PDB file of C-alpha atoms in Angstrom:
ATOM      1  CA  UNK A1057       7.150  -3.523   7.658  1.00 90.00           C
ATOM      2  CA  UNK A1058       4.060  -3.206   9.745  1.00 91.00           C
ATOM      3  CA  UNK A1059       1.328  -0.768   9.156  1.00 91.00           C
ATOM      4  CA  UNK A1060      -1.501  -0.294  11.773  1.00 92.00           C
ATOM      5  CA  UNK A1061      -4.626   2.221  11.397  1.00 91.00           C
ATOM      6  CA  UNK A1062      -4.815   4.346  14.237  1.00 91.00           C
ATOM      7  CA  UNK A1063      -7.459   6.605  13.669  1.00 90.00           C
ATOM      8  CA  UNK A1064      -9.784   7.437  10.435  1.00 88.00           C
ATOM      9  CA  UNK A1065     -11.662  10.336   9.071  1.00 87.00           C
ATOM     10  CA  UNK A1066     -15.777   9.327   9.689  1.00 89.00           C
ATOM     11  CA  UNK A1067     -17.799  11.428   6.969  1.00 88.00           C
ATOM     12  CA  UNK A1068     -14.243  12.248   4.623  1.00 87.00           C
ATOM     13  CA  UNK A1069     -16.371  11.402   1.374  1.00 90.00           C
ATOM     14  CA  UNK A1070     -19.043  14.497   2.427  1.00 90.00           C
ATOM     15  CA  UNK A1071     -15.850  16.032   3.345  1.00 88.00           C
ATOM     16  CA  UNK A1072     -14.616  16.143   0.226  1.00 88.00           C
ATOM     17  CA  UNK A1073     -18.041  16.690  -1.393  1.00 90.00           C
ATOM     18  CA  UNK A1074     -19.251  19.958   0.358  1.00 90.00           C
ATOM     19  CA  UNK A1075     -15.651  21.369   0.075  1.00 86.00           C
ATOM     20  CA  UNK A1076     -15.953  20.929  -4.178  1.00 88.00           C
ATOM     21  CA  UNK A1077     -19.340  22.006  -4.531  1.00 89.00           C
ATOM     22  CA  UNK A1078     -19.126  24.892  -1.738  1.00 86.00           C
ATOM     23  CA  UNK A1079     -16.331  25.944  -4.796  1.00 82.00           C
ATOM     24  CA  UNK A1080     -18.578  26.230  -7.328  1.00 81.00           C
ATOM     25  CA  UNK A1081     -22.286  26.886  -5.759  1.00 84.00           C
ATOM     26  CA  UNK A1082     -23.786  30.504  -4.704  1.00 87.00           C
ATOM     27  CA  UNK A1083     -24.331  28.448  -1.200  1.00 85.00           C
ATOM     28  CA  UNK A1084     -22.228  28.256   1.801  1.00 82.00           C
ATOM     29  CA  UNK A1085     -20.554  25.352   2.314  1.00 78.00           C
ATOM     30  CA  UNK A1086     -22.378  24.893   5.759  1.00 82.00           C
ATOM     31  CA  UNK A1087     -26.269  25.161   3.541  1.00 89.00           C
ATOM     32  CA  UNK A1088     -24.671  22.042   1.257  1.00 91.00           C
ATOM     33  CA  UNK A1089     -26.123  18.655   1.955  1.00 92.00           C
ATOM     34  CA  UNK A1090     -25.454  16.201  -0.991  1.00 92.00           C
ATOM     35  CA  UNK A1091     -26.945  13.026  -1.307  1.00 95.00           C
ATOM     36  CA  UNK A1092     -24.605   9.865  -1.714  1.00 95.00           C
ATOM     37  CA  UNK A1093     -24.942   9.765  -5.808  1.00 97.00           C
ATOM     38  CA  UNK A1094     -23.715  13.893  -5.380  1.00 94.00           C
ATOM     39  CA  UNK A1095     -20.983  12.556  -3.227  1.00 94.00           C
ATOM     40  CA  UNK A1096     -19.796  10.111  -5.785  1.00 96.00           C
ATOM     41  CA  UNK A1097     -20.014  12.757  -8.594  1.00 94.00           C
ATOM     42  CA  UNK A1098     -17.806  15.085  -7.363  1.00 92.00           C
ATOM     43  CA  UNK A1099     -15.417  12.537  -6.149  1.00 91.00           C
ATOM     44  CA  UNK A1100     -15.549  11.312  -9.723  1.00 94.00           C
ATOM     45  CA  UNK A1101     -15.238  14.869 -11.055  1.00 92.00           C
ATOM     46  CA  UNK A1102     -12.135  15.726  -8.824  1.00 90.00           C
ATOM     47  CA  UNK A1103     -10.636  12.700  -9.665  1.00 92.00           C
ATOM     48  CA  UNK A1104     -11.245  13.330 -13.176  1.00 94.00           C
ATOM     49  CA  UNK A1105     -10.048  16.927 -13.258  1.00 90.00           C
ATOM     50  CA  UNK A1106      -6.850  16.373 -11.465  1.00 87.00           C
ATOM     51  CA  UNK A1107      -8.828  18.808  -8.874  1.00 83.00           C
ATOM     52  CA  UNK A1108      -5.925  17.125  -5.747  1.00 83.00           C
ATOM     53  CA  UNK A1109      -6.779  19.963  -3.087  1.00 83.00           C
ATOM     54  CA  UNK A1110     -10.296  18.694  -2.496  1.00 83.00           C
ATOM     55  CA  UNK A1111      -8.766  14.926  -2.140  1.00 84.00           C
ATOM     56  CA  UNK A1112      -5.960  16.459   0.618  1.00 81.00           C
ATOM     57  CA  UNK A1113      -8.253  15.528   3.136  1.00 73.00           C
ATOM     58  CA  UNK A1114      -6.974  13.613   5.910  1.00 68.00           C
ATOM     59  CA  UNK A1115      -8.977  10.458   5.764  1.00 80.00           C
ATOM     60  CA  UNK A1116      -6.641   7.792   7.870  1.00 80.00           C
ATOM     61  CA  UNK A1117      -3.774   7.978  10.180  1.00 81.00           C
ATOM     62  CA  UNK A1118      -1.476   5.146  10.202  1.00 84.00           C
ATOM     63  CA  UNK A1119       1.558   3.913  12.131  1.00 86.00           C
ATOM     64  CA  UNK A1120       4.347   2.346  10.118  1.00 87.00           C
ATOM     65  CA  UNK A1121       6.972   0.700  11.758  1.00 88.00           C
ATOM     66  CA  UNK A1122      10.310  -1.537  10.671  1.00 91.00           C
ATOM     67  CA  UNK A1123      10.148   0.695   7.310  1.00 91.00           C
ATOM     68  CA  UNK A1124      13.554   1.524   5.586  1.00 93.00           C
ATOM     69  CA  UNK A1125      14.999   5.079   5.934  1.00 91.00           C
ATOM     70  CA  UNK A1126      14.436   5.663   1.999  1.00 94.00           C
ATOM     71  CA  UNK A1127      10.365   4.708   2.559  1.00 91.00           C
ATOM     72  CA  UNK A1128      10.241   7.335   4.766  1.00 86.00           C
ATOM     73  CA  UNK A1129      11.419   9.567   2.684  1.00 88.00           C
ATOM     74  CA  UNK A1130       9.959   9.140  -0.522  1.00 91.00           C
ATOM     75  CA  UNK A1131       6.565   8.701   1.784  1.00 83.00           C
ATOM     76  CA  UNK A1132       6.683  12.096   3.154  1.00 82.00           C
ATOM     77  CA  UNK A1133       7.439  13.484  -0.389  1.00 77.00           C
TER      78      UNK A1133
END
């Protein structure tokens, strides 16, 4: 099997960051600016909180070729 990266998400982490803490602030998401520890935090706290949407992010395409048929499948599950 060969996987190549074709493309990846620059700025995902903030991403991820503004989108959680635009969830629970009075602030629009577009007035958030948090610093790298804030980033880290509410990584951490998604993580932590099973709190998946925020980590649906698209942060990497890849191109996998030579993969079985039942790879595929379970991949795109």
């Amino acid at each position: 099997m060969k996987v190549f990266l074709l493309k990846y998400t620059e700025g995902g982490e903030e991403i991820v960051a503004v989108t959680g803490f635009g969830t629970h602030s009075a602030k629009s998401a577009a007035d958030i600016q948090p610093s790298r520890k804030g980033v880290q935090r509410m990584i951490e706290f998604a993580i932590d909180k099973k709190h998946s949407s925020l980590l649906n992010f698209p942060y990497y395409v890849v191109t996998i070729e030579e993969a079985s048929r039942s790879f595929t499948h379970q991949w795109v599950r």
